[in-house]
Amino acid sequence: MNSTSAFTWEKAKQVVEQIVFNNIGEHPKDIEMKVLRGSWEGLTYEKMAEQSHLSVNYLRGDIGPQLWQKLSEALGEEVTKSNFKGALERAWGRQLFPHIDSNLKQLQSPLAELPFPEGSVPLDSPFYIERDNIESICYETVVKSASLIRIKAPKLMGKTSLMTRVLSYAASQNYQTVYLDLSSVERGILTNLDKFLRWLCLMVGRKLKLENRLKDYWDTEILGSNDNCTVYFEEYLLPEIDCPLVLGLDEVDRIFPYNQVVEDFLGMLRSWHEKGKISEQWKQLRLVMAHSTEVYIPLDMNQSPFNAGLPVMLQEFDHKQVTDLAHLHGLNWNDTQVRELMNIVGGHPYLVRLAMYEVYTQKATLKQLLQDASTEAGIYSNHLRRYLETLHSEEAQGLKEALTKVVTSPEPVELDSMQIYKLHSMGLVQRKDNQVMPRCNLYREYFRRVL
């Protein structure tokens, strides 16, 4: 049994009743528990007000804030409508194993089947860490007409995990959702605008379980590819579902190198967003895009979707978030241990989780792990070697020399704009004004040695 399946509403209710009573000496109010239950089920304040026949302003302005403030004080961390589940589960976990040694595995705890950290964090995982209320802002935005959300961060920073949650929230509001990962598309399709837009229409239709009617709508004699794609959405896909559609496009930067495609495609997305301001049909479409860095060809600011909508920048975890993640892993680390790990890998989500997995499963102590981190014997060897292979490939021409310059300099250095774009997209460097430096000491130490 995993942690999430074990942590039910009934257990959450028990945790809330206990911590509130222990903190203020009285039980939560019935209306507060109704708001908590509604939030647990993913309901908006409007829906809760409708079901309880109460004023939405009363629930949103009075009861909700009072409840989250009570829980914040009782738990010693900021609790909101969007992150309360994780906070309560952590409290439940602490009740189950309050005296865990930092390197001991609790075989009977919900963490006994701790999954290896790879890829995006599943929806039912307790190891997803919310960042600075970003999730709730995205949830509020995605339900607005013709909304556009742009998630930007280097690789392995949690873009897909956040997008998955935004789409899941939209689905809970009875919206149709479609997730498309552009990294899986063949290059032959990505480099041909007409093929790419046909692929887009076909895949969206399939995800919506609609018949393929491209032959009926694709006019190759008169209309261009952008117009054909727009017509297919406007006259077929959107009318057929008759409800809001949230289209999630992941790894959008996969098309950035293909000038003949990227300008037209991004211009089309921007036009869809603008149509939503005046057209009832296009108000139904909401876009969520994720990319690793900026497009590196000049785009007209009025035609680029990167100058519109809600920008979401995913940063690394801070000290508190790394500490919270350690507790979720059953590791009773103190501030010194957290700082030691962050001194090597920063707050990089994947690198942090991999370290905690290794310590929790007793494959290494934190001290051993940090000593070997940048060596071939360390836990990051496969991760680092993949980067090294990429740097030696023909496609990465010039990047090896550029990164060598970065890791051997004690100060941030200037690079060619294209080199900065590619290294930042890979997640190897971080920007500081117009210069760059290694993203973390792990990368500095390893690449300084092997390059």
XYZ file of C-alpha atoms in Angstrom:
451
model
C 0.000 0.000 0.000
C 1.385 3.401 -0.878
C 1.065 6.554 1.151
C -1.589 8.232 -0.921
C -3.953 5.265 -1.028
C -3.593 4.996 2.747
C -4.246 8.679 3.412
C -8.016 8.957 3.062
C -10.458 11.744 3.805
C -11.318 10.118 7.123
C -7.672 10.189 8.191
C -7.330 13.785 7.021
C -10.408 14.706 9.072
C -8.935 13.031 12.154
C -5.640 14.868 11.702
C -7.394 18.248 11.430
C -9.595 17.656 14.446
C -6.617 16.573 16.534
C -4.148 19.312 15.581
C -6.719 22.114 15.868
C -7.888 20.887 19.275
C -4.282 20.498 20.483
C -3.441 24.013 19.282
C -6.446 26.086 20.409
C -8.343 23.741 22.744
C -11.503 23.520 20.639
C -12.712 21.464 17.705
C -13.037 22.880 14.172
C -16.433 24.373 13.309
C -18.846 22.330 11.220
C -18.757 24.901 8.409
C -14.939 24.763 8.421
C -15.053 20.991 8.017
C -17.515 21.399 5.140
C -15.083 23.756 3.406
C -12.256 21.305 4.089
C -14.270 18.422 2.633
C -15.217 20.471 -0.418
C -11.578 21.437 -0.937
C -10.560 17.778 -0.562
C -12.969 16.936 -3.398
C -11.532 19.729 -5.562
C -14.595 21.996 -5.388
C -14.385 25.740 -5.887
C -15.831 28.113 -3.306
C -18.613 28.855 -5.788
C -19.591 25.189 -5.961
C -19.421 24.822 -2.181
C -21.636 27.890 -1.760
C -24.144 26.465 -4.218
C -24.285 23.132 -2.387
C -24.522 24.641 1.111
C -26.806 27.570 0.142
C -24.363 30.042 1.653
C -22.737 33.194 0.290
C -19.604 32.534 -1.734
C -18.086 35.704 -0.246
C -18.713 34.288 3.230
C -16.899 31.059 2.385
C -14.044 32.659 0.415
C -13.618 35.769 2.551
C -14.285 34.482 6.071
C -14.488 30.724 6.598
C -11.750 29.702 4.146
C -9.076 32.130 5.416
C -9.944 31.292 9.040
C -9.554 27.569 8.346
C -6.238 27.871 6.513
C -4.904 30.214 9.225
C -5.848 27.719 11.963
C -4.122 24.909 10.094
C -1.054 27.073 9.383
C -0.657 27.884 13.084
C -1.279 24.284 14.149
C 1.150 22.792 11.611
C 3.822 25.485 11.721
C 3.799 26.013 7.942
C 1.751 28.006 5.456
C -1.380 26.061 4.520
C -3.636 27.047 1.620
C -6.591 25.612 -0.270
C -4.206 24.238 -2.877
C -1.541 22.654 -0.651
C -3.433 21.501 2.451
C -3.478 17.832 1.419
C 0.301 17.589 1.422
C 0.540 19.471 4.714
C -1.980 17.171 6.400
C -0.340 14.058 4.999
C 3.005 15.184 6.368
C 1.368 15.665 9.768
C -0.179 12.207 9.481
C 3.215 10.782 8.555
C 4.829 12.390 11.594
C 2.218 10.725 13.769
C 3.116 7.366 12.253
C 6.896 7.662 12.645
C 7.845 10.558 14.949
C 11.278 9.246 15.941
C 12.828 8.104 12.660
C 16.604 7.951 12.585
C 17.967 9.747 9.537
C 19.314 6.570 7.926
C 16.817 3.938 9.129
C 14.061 2.523 6.976
C 10.639 2.039 8.576
C 9.409 -1.116 6.868
C 5.859 -0.746 8.161
C 5.489 2.922 7.210
C 3.702 4.155 4.081
C 7.165 4.784 2.604
C 8.076 1.096 2.573
C 7.515 0.995 -1.209
C 9.253 4.262 -1.975
C 9.386 4.644 -5.792
C 12.640 5.468 -7.535
C 12.576 9.177 -8.476
C 12.424 9.399 -12.263
C 10.287 11.348 -14.682
C 7.400 13.505 -13.511
C 5.896 13.145 -10.045
C 2.631 11.134 -10.331
C -0.627 12.776 -9.288
C -1.070 10.385 -6.382
C 2.465 10.846 -5.061
C 2.976 12.422 -1.619
C 6.402 13.663 -2.755
C 5.142 16.572 -4.832
C 6.265 19.842 -3.253
C 4.238 22.965 -3.975
C 6.151 26.169 -4.663
C 5.111 29.664 -3.584
C 1.407 29.219 -4.251
C 2.088 28.679 -7.969
C -0.370 25.789 -8.169
C -3.346 27.756 -6.839
C -2.572 30.643 -9.212
C -2.528 28.206 -12.144
C -5.798 26.620 -10.977
C -7.475 30.022 -10.802
C -6.144 30.948 -14.247
C -6.967 27.779 -16.178
C -10.706 28.133 -15.498
C -10.773 31.620 -17.043
C -11.933 32.056 -20.628
C -9.185 31.838 -23.275
C -6.482 31.602 -20.605
C -2.842 30.943 -21.467
C -0.325 29.579 -18.959
C 3.380 29.444 -19.831
C 5.527 27.216 -17.590
C 9.242 27.772 -17.991
C 12.154 25.976 -16.318
C 15.224 23.936 -17.299
C 14.910 20.163 -17.632
C 14.130 18.066 -14.530
C 12.700 21.021 -12.627
C 9.069 19.859 -12.454
C 7.340 21.420 -15.480
C 5.483 18.240 -16.447
C 4.500 17.538 -12.836
C 2.928 20.985 -12.545
C 1.202 20.743 -15.928
C -0.259 17.367 -14.980
C -1.788 18.891 -11.863
C -3.203 21.864 -13.736
C -4.855 19.524 -16.254
C -6.147 17.319 -13.434
C -7.694 20.325 -11.721
C -9.326 21.367 -14.990
C -10.720 17.854 -15.398
C -12.203 18.084 -11.884
C -14.129 21.138 -13.128
C -15.647 18.992 -15.908
C -13.369 20.399 -18.604
C -11.941 18.267 -21.388
C -8.153 18.031 -21.208
C -5.502 16.934 -23.714
C -1.812 16.465 -22.917
C 0.697 16.325 -25.787
C 4.439 15.818 -25.322
C 6.284 17.289 -28.292
C 9.502 15.513 -27.332
C 7.949 12.276 -28.609
C 7.168 13.609 -32.094
C 9.346 12.414 -34.974
C 11.686 14.998 -36.461
C 10.227 14.436 -39.920
C 6.883 15.711 -38.625
C 8.317 18.579 -36.585
C 10.234 19.991 -39.546
C 7.187 20.181 -41.836
C 4.501 22.674 -40.771
C 1.641 20.975 -42.601
C 2.504 17.530 -41.229
C 2.964 18.927 -37.743
C -0.396 20.716 -37.673
C -2.160 17.667 -39.107
C -0.507 15.628 -36.341
C -1.746 18.161 -33.775
C -5.328 18.003 -35.038
C -5.294 14.222 -35.256
C -3.870 13.719 -31.757
C -6.246 16.190 -30.111
C -9.164 14.506 -31.843
C -8.016 11.058 -30.739
C -7.585 12.181 -27.131
C -11.128 13.543 -27.274
C -12.297 10.245 -28.820
C -13.536 12.012 -31.952
C -13.521 10.680 -35.497
C -10.662 11.773 -37.752
C -12.235 14.199 -40.244
C -9.111 15.921 -41.573
C -10.045 15.037 -45.164
C -13.306 16.927 -44.788
C -11.770 20.125 -43.450
C -8.210 20.344 -44.829
C -8.278 22.528 -47.944
C -4.795 22.344 -49.492
C -5.703 24.319 -52.623
C -6.675 27.630 -51.029
C -5.926 27.660 -47.305
C -2.535 27.532 -45.642
C -1.667 25.058 -42.899
C -2.356 27.497 -40.042
C -5.780 28.355 -41.446
C -6.639 24.680 -41.961
C -5.661 23.841 -38.387
C -7.654 26.800 -37.045
C -10.723 25.792 -39.056
C -10.478 22.202 -37.794
C -10.542 23.400 -34.185
C -13.150 26.107 -34.772
C -15.631 24.162 -36.893
C -15.126 20.598 -35.659
C -13.184 19.903 -32.461
C -14.461 22.710 -30.214
C -18.155 22.447 -31.258
C -18.110 18.657 -30.857
C -17.152 18.694 -27.179
C -19.332 21.710 -26.236
C -17.334 22.467 -23.076
C -13.997 24.110 -22.215
C -10.911 22.357 -23.594
C -7.535 22.665 -21.894
C -4.698 21.814 -24.285
C -1.396 21.054 -22.568
C 1.672 21.285 -24.825
C 4.809 19.981 -23.126
C 8.421 20.388 -24.351
C 7.390 23.152 -26.760
C 11.033 24.132 -27.211
C 11.449 20.923 -29.243
C 10.285 22.945 -32.275
C 12.405 26.028 -31.551
C 15.299 24.988 -33.865
C 12.993 24.684 -36.870
C 12.500 28.228 -38.111
C 10.111 27.231 -40.865
C 7.717 25.762 -38.302
C 8.168 27.655 -35.053
C 7.163 31.128 -36.266
C 3.928 29.993 -37.886
C 2.978 27.596 -35.089
C 3.587 30.041 -32.243
C 1.881 32.786 -34.208
C -1.164 30.545 -34.579
C -1.295 29.830 -30.835
C -1.124 33.557 -30.102
C -3.951 34.190 -32.593
C -6.093 31.540 -30.854
C -5.482 33.260 -27.530
C -6.480 36.623 -29.022
C -9.582 35.132 -30.684
C -10.717 34.020 -27.246
C -11.128 37.660 -26.210
C -13.904 38.220 -28.751
C -15.194 34.810 -29.887
C -17.474 32.632 -27.752
C -16.141 29.554 -29.529
C -12.489 30.323 -28.808
C -13.187 31.327 -25.208
C -13.600 27.600 -24.607
C -9.930 26.878 -25.421
C -7.310 27.275 -22.692
C -3.618 26.689 -23.408
C -0.937 25.413 -21.031
C 2.583 25.423 -22.493
C 5.840 24.200 -20.963
C 9.299 24.966 -22.293
C 12.890 24.951 -21.063
C 14.017 28.333 -22.314
C 13.126 31.156 -24.674
C 12.783 30.687 -28.400
C 16.063 31.890 -29.844
C 14.799 33.338 -33.120
C 13.310 36.854 -33.121
C 9.511 36.868 -33.033
C 7.118 39.765 -33.452
C 5.996 40.518 -29.894
C 2.406 40.759 -31.103
C 2.587 37.288 -32.666
C 4.410 35.430 -29.903
C 2.494 33.617 -27.149
C 5.499 34.274 -24.905
C 4.381 37.882 -24.529
C 0.877 36.951 -23.357
C -0.862 34.980 -20.661
C 0.413 33.942 -17.231
C 4.178 33.346 -17.030
C 5.202 30.704 -14.470
C 8.890 30.405 -13.629
C 9.795 27.279 -11.673
C 12.655 27.924 -9.284
C 14.721 25.419 -7.318
C 13.525 24.285 -3.901
C 14.487 26.512 -0.989
C 15.821 25.317 2.379
C 12.349 24.835 3.890
C 11.063 22.895 0.903
C 14.080 20.573 0.950
C 13.522 20.076 4.697
C 9.845 19.276 4.092
C 10.818 16.783 1.393
C 13.263 15.110 3.763
C 10.491 14.697 6.335
C 8.235 13.215 3.651
C 10.974 10.644 3.050
C 11.063 9.811 6.744
C 14.465 11.491 7.205
C 14.908 13.437 10.412
C 17.586 15.726 8.999
C 18.658 18.854 10.814
C 19.490 22.202 9.189
C 23.169 21.300 8.864
C 22.426 18.132 6.891
C 20.037 19.978 4.592
C 22.630 22.689 3.970
C 25.312 20.077 3.219
C 23.147 18.506 0.530
C 22.126 21.863 -0.944
C 25.755 22.986 -1.047
C 26.361 20.239 -3.622
C 23.112 20.044 -5.619
C 21.352 23.296 -4.707
C 17.590 22.905 -4.627
C 17.435 20.919 -7.864
C 14.263 18.775 -7.422
C 15.544 15.628 -9.134
C 19.015 15.672 -7.582
C 17.579 16.306 -4.118
C 15.034 13.499 -4.391
C 17.607 11.031 -5.686
C 19.817 11.712 -2.668
C 16.925 11.210 -0.262
C 15.905 7.984 -1.977
C 19.414 6.583 -1.617
C 19.678 7.535 2.058
C 16.199 6.257 2.891
C 16.807 2.899 1.203
C 20.113 2.587 3.114
C 22.197 2.405 -0.040
C 24.371 5.223 1.253
C 24.703 7.582 4.174
C 24.434 11.273 3.459
C 28.138 11.689 4.228
C 29.167 8.939 1.800
C 26.786 10.212 -0.847
C 28.206 13.735 -0.750
C 31.812 12.544 -0.761
C 31.257 10.504 -3.937
C 28.692 12.804 -5.594
C 30.828 13.999 -8.527
C 32.720 10.734 -9.063
C 31.994 7.681 -11.200
C 31.157 5.810 -7.987
C 28.538 8.360 -6.944
C 24.767 8.144 -7.255
C 24.712 10.834 -9.941
C 27.139 9.081 -12.294
C 24.497 8.015 -14.843
C 22.893 11.453 -14.808
C 26.249 13.163 -15.312
C 27.398 10.713 -17.969
C 24.296 11.374 -20.078
C 25.155 15.051 -20.060
C 28.749 14.244 -21.014
C 27.623 12.120 -23.958
C 25.410 14.968 -25.159
C 28.292 17.442 -24.917
C 30.453 15.142 -27.069
C 27.758 14.729 -29.746
C 27.808 16.530 -33.094
C 24.638 18.456 -32.208
C 26.414 20.038 -29.223
C 29.263 21.507 -31.224
C 31.008 24.209 -29.221
C 29.092 23.520 -26.002
C 31.879 21.458 -24.450
C 34.331 24.338 -24.740
C 31.730 26.809 -23.496
C 30.900 24.723 -20.411
C 34.618 24.225 -19.710
C 34.963 27.990 -19.568
C 32.032 28.204 -17.147
C 33.123 25.499 -14.692
C 36.771 26.606 -14.529
C 35.969 30.227 -13.739
C 35.327 31.296 -10.139
C 33.159 34.133 -11.457
C 30.155 34.176 -13.837
C 31.288 34.294 -17.484
C 29.962 35.655 -20.751
C 29.068 33.267 -23.570
C 27.568 33.414 -27.025
C 23.782 33.843 -26.745
C 23.145 30.517 -28.504
C 25.516 28.712 -26.119
C 23.714 30.247 -23.144
C 20.369 29.196 -24.615
C 21.410 25.574 -25.112
C 23.272 25.109 -21.806
C 20.452 26.730 -19.848
C 17.872 24.625 -21.649
C 19.827 21.508 -20.658
C 19.819 22.707 -17.061
C 23.613 22.913 -16.739
C 23.941 26.633 -16.056
C 22.040 29.410 -14.373
C 21.916 33.005 -15.526
C 23.232 35.923 -13.532
C 22.426 39.125 -15.406
C 23.972 38.561 -18.868
C 26.431 35.961 -17.622
C 26.204 32.339 -16.537
C 27.591 30.071 -13.845
C 27.219 26.340 -13.100
C 23.760 25.427 -11.850
C 25.260 23.661 -8.848
C 28.608 22.602 -7.384
C 27.991 19.017 -8.504
C 28.148 20.135 -12.137
C 31.137 22.392 -11.475
C 33.182 19.642 -9.831
C 32.299 16.886 -12.288
C 32.719 18.797 -15.545
C 35.834 20.593 -14.352
C 37.364 17.124 -13.872
C 36.144 15.354 -17.023
C 36.347 18.219 -19.514
